[in-house]
């Protein structure tokens, strides 16, 4: 990735920078990989990044949206996503959020419990509407990722137990104001081992066989969630995730029935690599270790503190021989560390640093802790 460093020099740091040319190339690759499958539908998981320009590029490319709150539904409709391509998941949907989704006429509610199904039916009845619902199933498939971001194990709070599925579907079919239209799964995030998705396909196949044996043949849609990971170690070598292998797993292992539509909810893989947090070095402090203290902290990018996540650190302005640093932020928390024992060109006050691969779950998870302002953001087109 090339950075407009001269332009950066004039800006107040820290800020997010989105390379929208890379974003567009990523979107083109997704579309080209699903081109041969008219029954594949990709919904962008809005939770990863709601930067207005980024959302606009994604909406214009023709992807749908995957939302987890009323706020996200509002935001994505404003950005131009059509309501009939919006899916809405979440274990705790409030009444106002369900009402908003009903008013908007979204494509589908991904329902996570029986009490939620009953409330959706009731609220839809009050409006004289019929809500399309899919059931989020907990497939009890482990995923090779950080414990805080696996979601498909029976110990996780998400979804309905696979064993209860027939009962819940029959229940929905007896209700007047919901229409059962599909099954929904999501096993975790930042998955790079394709075998995890193969295991998911096997589970879905088993479930579909079982449902058919019970006479349930009304599964029009299968939604396999998101989770495809990105290369945090080498963002310049792999700026675009391997969508080819990802979609190929489903084409090869998932037994879709005639006419069934397959839905994906990709977040990180769409926006992760195009975003960077740009920060300036405030001080270099030589103590027990050598610290590069920068003006961004866990308030702008919480992933290292929360998940031990690694983000590559590039000094954009120094080309001197390398030294070893702990790169830390200014927040009053010991966990406000981006990376420890990191080798990079000799660093001085005023240097510009890019924390790479920060497009997903970066800006959107920023906070105002320590009364800090939320970070600004710029895109490629702002510098043209
Ligand atoms: N669908 C559902 C139901 C989800 O829960 C998620 C993410 C996605 C799709 C999109 O997953 P993706 O394709 O982005 O992996 N804050 C964490 C990630 C949390 C993911 C939550 N659910 C992080 O910074 O790594």
Short mmCIF file of C-alpha atoms and ligand atoms in Angstrom, two decimals:
data_model
loop_
_atom_site.label_atom_id
_atom_site.label_comp_id
_atom_site.label_asym_id
_atom_site.label_seq_id
_atom_site.Cartn_x
_atom_site.Cartn_y
_atom_site.Cartn_z
CA UNK A 1 0.00 0.00 0.00
CA UNK A 2 1.26 3.48 -0.74
CA UNK A 3 0.39 6.26 1.65
CA UNK A 4 0.00 9.95 0.72
CA UNK A 5 2.63 10.89 3.32
CA UNK A 6 3.01 14.52 2.28
CA UNK A 7 -0.70 15.06 2.78
CA UNK A 8 -0.64 13.15 6.06
CA UNK A 9 2.02 15.57 7.37
CA UNK A 10 -0.51 18.40 7.29
CA UNK A 11 -3.12 16.54 9.33
CA UNK A 12 -3.78 16.31 13.02
CA UNK A 13 -3.10 12.76 14.19
CA UNK A 14 -4.34 10.17 15.05
CA UNK A 15 -6.73 9.39 12.21
CA UNK A 16 -7.96 6.45 10.19
CA UNK A 17 -7.01 6.22 6.56
CA UNK A 18 -8.99 3.98 4.20
CA UNK A 19 -7.51 3.04 0.86
CA UNK A 20 -10.75 2.96 -1.11
CA UNK A 21 -8.93 1.75 -4.24
CA UNK A 22 -8.01 -1.41 -2.36
CA UNK A 23 -11.56 -1.61 -1.02
CA UNK A 24 -12.94 -1.42 -4.56
CA UNK A 25 -10.47 -4.07 -5.77
CA UNK A 26 -11.57 -6.32 -2.88
CA UNK A 27 -15.23 -5.81 -3.78
CA UNK A 28 -14.52 -6.59 -7.44
CA UNK A 29 -12.80 -9.82 -6.42
CA UNK A 30 -15.79 -10.87 -4.29
CA UNK A 31 -18.18 -10.19 -7.16
CA UNK A 32 -16.02 -12.03 -9.64
CA UNK A 33 -15.82 -15.10 -7.38
CA UNK A 34 -19.59 -15.34 -6.96
CA UNK A 35 -20.43 -14.38 -10.54
CA UNK A 36 -20.88 -18.00 -11.56
CA UNK A 37 -23.29 -18.59 -8.64
CA UNK A 38 -26.45 -16.51 -9.06
CA UNK A 39 -27.83 -18.05 -5.84
CA UNK A 40 -24.92 -16.68 -3.71
CA UNK A 41 -25.60 -13.43 -1.84
CA UNK A 42 -22.95 -11.58 0.16
CA UNK A 43 -24.09 -9.28 2.95
CA UNK A 44 -21.46 -6.96 4.36
CA UNK A 45 -21.30 -7.30 8.17
CA UNK A 46 -21.78 -3.63 8.97
CA UNK A 47 -20.41 -4.06 12.50
CA UNK A 48 -16.87 -4.22 11.10
CA UNK A 49 -16.82 -0.59 9.91
CA UNK A 50 -19.51 2.02 9.37
CA UNK A 51 -17.34 4.81 8.00
CA UNK A 52 -19.72 6.65 5.65
CA UNK A 53 -17.47 6.61 2.57
CA UNK A 54 -16.55 2.97 3.07
CA UNK A 55 -20.22 2.03 3.44
CA UNK A 56 -21.09 3.96 0.30
CA UNK A 57 -18.49 2.09 -1.77
CA UNK A 58 -19.79 -1.25 -0.48
CA UNK A 59 -23.46 -0.37 -1.05
CA UNK A 60 -22.70 0.87 -4.58
CA UNK A 61 -20.93 -2.37 -5.41
CA UNK A 62 -24.20 -4.20 -4.81
CA UNK A 63 -23.56 -6.15 -1.60
CA UNK A 64 -26.36 -6.53 0.94
CA UNK A 65 -25.94 -5.74 4.64
CA UNK A 66 -25.81 -7.79 7.80
CA UNK A 67 -26.85 -5.81 10.87
CA UNK A 68 -26.92 -6.47 14.61
CA UNK A 69 -28.78 -3.42 15.89
CA UNK A 70 -31.41 -0.85 15.01
CA UNK A 71 -28.63 1.72 14.73
CA UNK A 72 -26.85 -0.39 12.12
CA UNK A 73 -30.07 -0.88 10.16
CA UNK A 74 -30.61 2.89 10.08
CA UNK A 75 -26.99 3.56 9.13
CA UNK A 76 -26.92 1.07 6.29
CA UNK A 77 -30.24 2.25 4.85
CA UNK A 78 -28.88 5.81 4.88
CA UNK A 79 -25.77 4.58 3.07
CA UNK A 80 -27.94 3.19 0.28
CA UNK A 81 -28.23 -0.54 1.03
CA UNK A 82 -31.66 -1.72 -0.13
CA UNK A 83 -33.88 -2.87 2.77
CA UNK A 84 -34.70 -6.12 1.01
CA UNK A 85 -31.02 -7.10 1.18
CA UNK A 86 -30.68 -6.51 4.92
CA UNK A 87 -30.44 -9.39 7.37
CA UNK A 88 -30.65 -8.73 11.09
CA UNK A 89 -29.10 -10.93 13.80
CA UNK A 90 -28.50 -10.44 17.51
CA UNK A 91 -29.30 -12.29 20.74
CA UNK A 92 -31.05 -9.33 22.33
CA UNK A 93 -33.22 -7.40 19.89
CA UNK A 94 -35.20 -4.60 21.62
CA UNK A 95 -38.82 -3.93 20.68
CA UNK A 96 -37.94 -0.60 19.03
CA UNK A 97 -35.30 -2.31 16.92
CA UNK A 98 -37.70 -5.04 15.79
CA UNK A 99 -40.29 -2.38 14.98
CA UNK A 100 -37.78 -0.38 12.98
CA UNK A 101 -36.79 -3.48 11.00
CA UNK A 102 -40.46 -4.32 10.37
CA UNK A 103 -41.17 -0.77 9.17
CA UNK A 104 -38.15 -0.84 6.87
CA UNK A 105 -39.22 -4.21 5.43
CA UNK A 106 -35.86 -5.97 5.84
CA UNK A 107 -35.23 -9.27 4.10
CA UNK A 108 -34.91 -11.45 7.19
CA UNK A 109 -34.62 -11.59 10.99
CA UNK A 110 -32.04 -14.12 12.17
CA UNK A 111 -33.85 -15.30 15.28
CA UNK A 112 -31.85 -16.58 18.23
CA UNK A 113 -34.47 -17.85 20.73
CA UNK A 114 -38.11 -18.90 21.09
CA UNK A 115 -39.05 -15.89 23.27
CA UNK A 116 -37.64 -13.62 20.56
CA UNK A 117 -39.70 -15.42 17.89
CA UNK A 118 -42.84 -14.86 19.96
CA UNK A 119 -42.11 -11.13 20.35
CA UNK A 120 -41.42 -10.70 16.62
CA UNK A 121 -44.71 -12.47 15.81
CA UNK A 122 -46.58 -10.23 18.25
CA UNK A 123 -45.02 -6.96 17.07
CA UNK A 124 -45.56 -7.91 13.41
CA UNK A 125 -49.19 -8.69 14.19
CA UNK A 126 -49.66 -5.22 15.71
CA UNK A 127 -48.44 -3.73 12.43
CA UNK A 128 -50.37 -6.13 10.21
CA UNK A 129 -47.09 -7.42 8.74
CA UNK A 130 -45.46 -10.78 8.26
CA UNK A 131 -41.82 -10.99 9.33
CA UNK A 132 -39.51 -13.32 7.42
CA UNK A 133 -37.40 -15.28 9.88
CA UNK A 134 -34.43 -17.60 9.75
CA UNK A 135 -33.22 -19.47 12.80
CA UNK A 136 -29.71 -19.00 14.00
CA UNK A 137 -28.45 -22.43 14.85
CA UNK A 138 -25.65 -23.15 17.18
CA UNK A 139 -23.86 -25.88 15.18
CA UNK A 140 -21.37 -26.65 17.97
CA UNK A 141 -18.44 -26.37 15.55
CA UNK A 142 -15.16 -25.18 17.04
CA UNK A 143 -13.18 -22.61 15.13
CA UNK A 144 -9.45 -22.01 15.18
CA UNK A 145 -9.43 -18.46 16.44
CA UNK A 146 -9.28 -16.40 19.64
CA UNK A 147 -11.67 -17.60 22.40
CA UNK A 148 -13.39 -14.19 22.54
CA UNK A 149 -14.42 -14.42 18.90
CA UNK A 150 -15.66 -18.01 18.54
CA UNK A 151 -19.41 -18.09 18.47
CA UNK A 152 -20.53 -21.53 17.30
CA UNK A 153 -19.89 -23.64 20.40
CA UNK A 154 -22.76 -24.79 22.61
CA UNK A 155 -21.22 -22.88 25.53
CA UNK A 156 -21.57 -19.60 23.61
CA UNK A 157 -24.71 -17.50 24.09
CA UNK A 158 -25.57 -17.45 20.39
CA UNK A 159 -28.26 -19.31 18.50
CA UNK A 160 -30.68 -22.15 19.10
CA UNK A 161 -29.56 -25.70 19.82
CA UNK A 162 -29.55 -27.88 16.71
CA UNK A 163 -31.57 -30.54 18.57
CA UNK A 164 -34.49 -28.10 19.06
CA UNK A 165 -34.70 -27.12 15.42
CA UNK A 166 -37.69 -29.18 14.24
CA UNK A 167 -39.79 -28.04 17.20
CA UNK A 168 -38.96 -24.37 16.62
CA UNK A 169 -39.67 -24.52 12.89
CA UNK A 170 -43.06 -26.15 13.46
CA UNK A 171 -43.79 -23.50 16.06
CA UNK A 172 -42.99 -20.73 13.56
CA UNK A 173 -45.10 -22.37 10.87
CA UNK A 174 -48.08 -22.25 13.24
CA UNK A 175 -47.67 -18.54 13.90
CA UNK A 176 -49.69 -16.05 11.86
CA UNK A 177 -47.19 -13.21 11.49
CA UNK A 178 -43.86 -14.85 10.85
CA UNK A 179 -42.74 -16.74 7.76
CA UNK A 180 -39.98 -19.31 8.20
CA UNK A 181 -37.52 -18.87 5.35
CA UNK A 182 -34.20 -20.32 6.39
CA UNK A 183 -31.33 -21.38 8.58
CA UNK A 184 -28.50 -19.18 9.82
CA UNK A 185 -25.05 -20.10 11.15
CA UNK A 186 -21.89 -18.27 12.16
CA UNK A 187 -18.98 -20.07 13.77
CA UNK A 188 -16.49 -17.32 14.54
CA UNK A 189 -14.28 -14.61 13.18
CA UNK A 190 -10.75 -14.37 11.74
CA UNK A 191 -10.86 -17.94 10.44
CA UNK A 192 -8.07 -18.96 8.11
CA UNK A 193 -8.39 -22.74 8.34
CA UNK A 194 -10.82 -23.73 5.58
CA UNK A 195 -11.48 -27.05 7.36
CA UNK A 196 -13.57 -25.14 9.91
CA UNK A 197 -15.93 -24.22 7.07
CA UNK A 198 -15.86 -27.78 5.75
CA UNK A 199 -17.00 -28.93 9.23
CA UNK A 200 -19.77 -26.33 9.13
CA UNK A 201 -20.94 -27.61 5.73
CA UNK A 202 -21.11 -31.18 7.10
CA UNK A 203 -23.24 -29.99 10.01
CA UNK A 204 -25.60 -28.13 7.71
CA UNK A 205 -25.90 -31.19 5.45
CA UNK A 206 -26.76 -33.39 8.45
CA UNK A 207 -29.35 -30.92 9.64
CA UNK A 208 -30.94 -30.56 6.22
CA UNK A 209 -31.20 -34.35 5.88
CA UNK A 210 -32.81 -34.59 9.30
CA UNK A 211 -35.28 -31.81 8.60
CA UNK A 212 -36.26 -33.39 5.29
CA UNK A 213 -36.83 -36.72 7.01
CA UNK A 214 -39.25 -34.84 9.29
CA UNK A 215 -41.09 -33.44 6.30
CA UNK A 216 -39.64 -29.91 6.58
CA UNK A 217 -38.81 -28.87 3.04
CA UNK A 218 -39.40 -25.15 3.32
CA UNK A 219 -35.79 -24.06 3.84
CA UNK A 220 -35.44 -21.51 1.06
CA UNK A 221 -32.28 -19.87 2.40
CA UNK A 222 -29.11 -21.01 4.08
CA UNK A 223 -26.93 -18.34 5.66
CA UNK A 224 -23.43 -19.46 6.64
CA UNK A 225 -22.42 -16.23 8.42
CA UNK A 226 -19.02 -14.65 8.02
CA UNK A 227 -15.62 -15.02 9.61
CA UNK A 228 -13.14 -15.25 6.75
CA UNK A 229 -9.84 -13.94 8.13
CA UNK A 230 -7.16 -11.63 6.76
CA UNK A 231 -3.36 -11.72 6.85
CA UNK A 232 -2.41 -9.42 9.71
CA UNK A 233 1.25 -10.49 9.45
CA UNK A 234 1.81 -9.60 5.79
CA UNK A 235 -0.86 -7.15 4.64
CA UNK A 236 1.15 -6.06 1.60
CA UNK A 237 1.62 -9.62 0.37
CA UNK A 238 -2.04 -10.53 0.85
CA UNK A 239 -4.05 -7.32 0.58
CA UNK A 240 -7.08 -9.25 -0.71
CA UNK A 241 -8.23 -12.38 1.14
CA UNK A 242 -8.50 -15.70 -0.63
CA UNK A 243 -12.16 -15.49 -1.60
CA UNK A 244 -11.67 -18.13 -4.27
CA UNK A 245 -10.85 -20.91 -1.80
CA UNK A 246 -13.48 -19.67 0.63
CA UNK A 247 -16.42 -19.79 -1.80
CA UNK A 248 -15.07 -23.04 -3.30
CA UNK A 249 -15.49 -24.80 0.07
CA UNK A 250 -19.22 -24.13 0.03
CA UNK A 251 -19.57 -25.03 -3.66
CA UNK A 252 -17.82 -28.32 -2.97
CA UNK A 253 -19.09 -29.42 0.45
CA UNK A 254 -22.50 -27.90 0.98
CA UNK A 255 -25.41 -29.86 -0.49
CA UNK A 256 -27.81 -27.13 -1.41
CA UNK A 257 -31.29 -28.21 -2.43
CA UNK A 258 -32.89 -27.07 -5.68
CA UNK A 259 -33.53 -23.35 -5.66
CA UNK A 260 -31.89 -22.78 -2.27
CA UNK A 261 -30.20 -19.42 -1.86
CA UNK A 262 -26.87 -19.22 -0.03
CA UNK A 263 -26.02 -16.15 2.03
CA UNK A 264 -22.69 -14.97 3.45
CA UNK A 265 -22.01 -12.27 6.03
CA UNK A 266 -18.46 -11.07 5.53
CA UNK A 267 -17.11 -8.18 7.55
CA UNK A 268 -13.38 -8.29 8.24
CA UNK A 269 -12.51 -9.81 4.86
CA UNK A 270 -14.19 -6.89 3.05
CA UNK A 271 -12.71 -3.93 4.94
CA UNK A 272 -9.86 -5.18 7.14
CA UNK A 273 -6.91 -4.55 4.88
CA UNK A 274 -7.99 -1.20 3.45
CA UNK A 275 -7.95 0.59 6.81
CA UNK A 276 -4.99 1.94 8.77
CA UNK A 277 -4.64 3.91 11.96
CA UNK A 278 -2.13 6.69 11.39
CA UNK A 279 -0.44 8.08 14.47
CA UNK A 280 2.53 10.27 15.30
CA UNK A 281 5.39 9.48 17.65
CA UNK A 282 5.26 11.80 20.65
CA UNK A 283 8.29 10.62 22.58
CA UNK A 284 10.92 7.94 22.50
CA UNK A 285 11.66 6.95 26.05
CA UNK A 286 14.64 4.85 26.98
CA UNK A 287 13.96 3.12 30.30
CA UNK A 288 14.21 -0.55 31.14
CA UNK A 289 13.05 -0.93 27.54
CA UNK A 290 12.83 1.45 24.63
CA UNK A 291 9.31 2.82 24.25
CA UNK A 292 7.91 4.61 21.23
CA UNK A 293 5.00 6.54 22.71
CA UNK A 294 2.49 7.44 20.01
CA UNK A 295 -0.57 9.70 20.05
CA UNK A 296 -3.06 6.89 19.33
CA UNK A 297 -4.02 4.40 21.97
CA UNK A 298 -6.48 1.68 22.85
CA UNK A 299 -9.16 4.36 22.55
CA UNK A 300 -8.61 4.41 18.78
CA UNK A 301 -7.72 0.72 18.29
CA UNK A 302 -8.68 -1.62 21.10
CA UNK A 303 -7.94 -4.95 19.39
CA UNK A 304 -4.40 -5.45 20.79
CA UNK A 305 -5.58 -4.73 24.36
CA UNK A 306 -8.80 -6.75 24.07
CA UNK A 307 -7.74 -9.78 22.03
CA UNK A 308 -3.95 -9.67 22.06
CA UNK A 309 -4.33 -8.91 18.38
CA UNK A 310 -1.32 -8.17 16.23
CA UNK A 311 -1.29 -5.20 13.87
CA UNK A 312 1.79 -4.62 11.76
CA UNK A 313 3.46 -1.31 12.61
CA UNK A 314 5.04 0.65 9.77
CA UNK A 315 7.15 3.73 10.37
CA UNK A 316 6.20 5.73 7.28
CA UNK A 317 8.89 8.38 7.60
CA UNK A 318 12.07 6.74 8.89
CA UNK A 319 14.44 4.65 6.79
CA UNK A 320 17.22 4.41 9.36
CA UNK A 321 18.78 1.20 10.70
CA UNK A 322 16.44 -0.85 12.84
CA UNK A 323 16.03 -0.85 16.61
CA UNK A 324 13.68 -2.58 19.01
CA UNK A 325 10.68 -0.82 20.56
CA UNK A 326 7.54 -1.33 22.55
CA UNK A 327 4.99 0.81 20.71
CA UNK A 328 2.57 2.17 23.29
CA UNK A 329 -0.26 4.66 23.53
CA UNK A 330 -0.89 7.52 25.95
CA UNK A 331 -3.84 6.00 27.85
CA UNK A 332 -3.63 5.39 31.59
CA UNK A 333 -3.85 1.59 31.30
CA UNK A 334 -1.00 -0.91 31.28
CA UNK A 335 -2.73 -2.77 28.47
CA UNK A 336 -2.45 0.29 26.21
CA UNK A 337 0.31 -1.35 24.20
CA UNK A 338 0.17 -1.93 20.44
CA UNK A 339 3.16 -4.22 20.16
CA UNK A 340 6.12 -5.31 22.29
CA UNK A 341 9.76 -5.93 21.29
CA UNK A 342 9.12 -4.78 17.76
CA UNK A 343 11.94 -4.22 15.31
CA UNK A 344 11.55 -1.16 13.10
CA UNK A 345 13.61 1.69 11.68
CA UNK A 346 15.06 4.03 14.31
CA UNK A 347 12.18 6.19 15.41
CA UNK A 348 12.05 9.82 16.49
CA UNK A 349 9.52 12.32 17.77
CA UNK A 350 7.31 13.42 14.89
CA UNK A 351 7.59 10.21 12.84
CA UNK A 352 4.39 8.96 11.28
CA UNK A 353 3.39 5.41 12.08
CA UNK A 354 0.71 3.31 10.40
CA UNK A 355 -1.00 0.52 12.31
CA UNK A 356 -1.95 -1.75 9.47
CA UNK A 357 -4.99 -3.94 8.76
CA UNK A 358 -7.17 -1.81 11.02
CA UNK A 359 -10.16 -1.37 8.73
CA UNK A 360 -12.30 -3.92 10.56
CA UNK A 361 -13.27 -3.45 14.20
CA UNK A 362 -10.94 -0.45 14.44
CA UNK A 363 -12.63 2.94 14.09
CA UNK A 364 -16.00 1.43 14.99
CA UNK A 365 -14.76 0.18 18.36
CA UNK A 366 -13.13 3.49 19.31
CA UNK A 367 -14.12 5.05 22.62
CA UNK A 368 -13.89 8.39 24.38
CA UNK A 369 -12.10 7.01 27.44
CA UNK A 370 -9.88 9.65 29.05
CA UNK A 371 -12.16 12.24 27.38
CA UNK A 372 -10.44 11.72 24.09
CA UNK A 373 -12.23 12.78 20.90
CA UNK A 374 -13.26 10.02 18.50
CA UNK A 375 -10.73 9.66 15.66
CA UNK A 376 -11.24 11.40 12.34
CA UNK A 377 -11.07 9.41 9.14
CA UNK A 378 -9.92 10.08 5.57
CA UNK A 379 -10.19 8.10 2.37
CA UNK A 380 -8.13 8.00 -0.81
CA UNK A 381 -10.54 10.38 -2.55
CA UNK A 382 -9.98 13.05 0.11
CA UNK A 383 -6.44 13.52 -1.22
CA UNK A 384 -7.22 13.71 -4.91
N1 LIG B 1 -22.22 -12.65 11.18
C1 LIG B 1 -22.37 -12.72 12.51
C2 LIG B 1 -23.58 -13.32 13.05
C3 LIG B 1 -21.37 -12.22 13.37
O1 LIG B 1 -21.53 -12.31 14.68
C4 LIG B 1 -20.20 -11.65 12.81
C5 LIG B 1 -19.14 -11.11 13.66
C6 LIG B 1 -20.10 -11.59 11.41
C7 LIG B 1 -21.11 -12.11 10.62
C8 LIG B 1 -18.91 -11.00 10.71
O2 LIG B 1 -17.74 -11.66 11.00
P1 LIG B 1 -16.40 -11.32 10.19
O3 LIG B 1 -16.62 -11.72 8.74
O4 LIG B 1 -16.11 -9.87 10.32
O5 LIG B 1 -15.37 -12.16 10.86
N2 LIG B 1 -14.40 -7.41 17.32
C9 LIG B 1 -13.80 -8.68 16.95
C10 LIG B 1 -14.65 -9.45 15.96
C11 LIG B 1 -16.05 -9.72 16.44
C12 LIG B 1 -16.88 -10.42 15.41
C13 LIG B 1 -18.30 -10.48 15.84
N3 LIG B 1 -19.20 -11.10 14.91
C14 LIG B 1 -12.39 -8.40 16.41
O6 LIG B 1 -11.96 -7.25 16.42
O7 LIG B 1 -11.69 -9.32 16.01
#
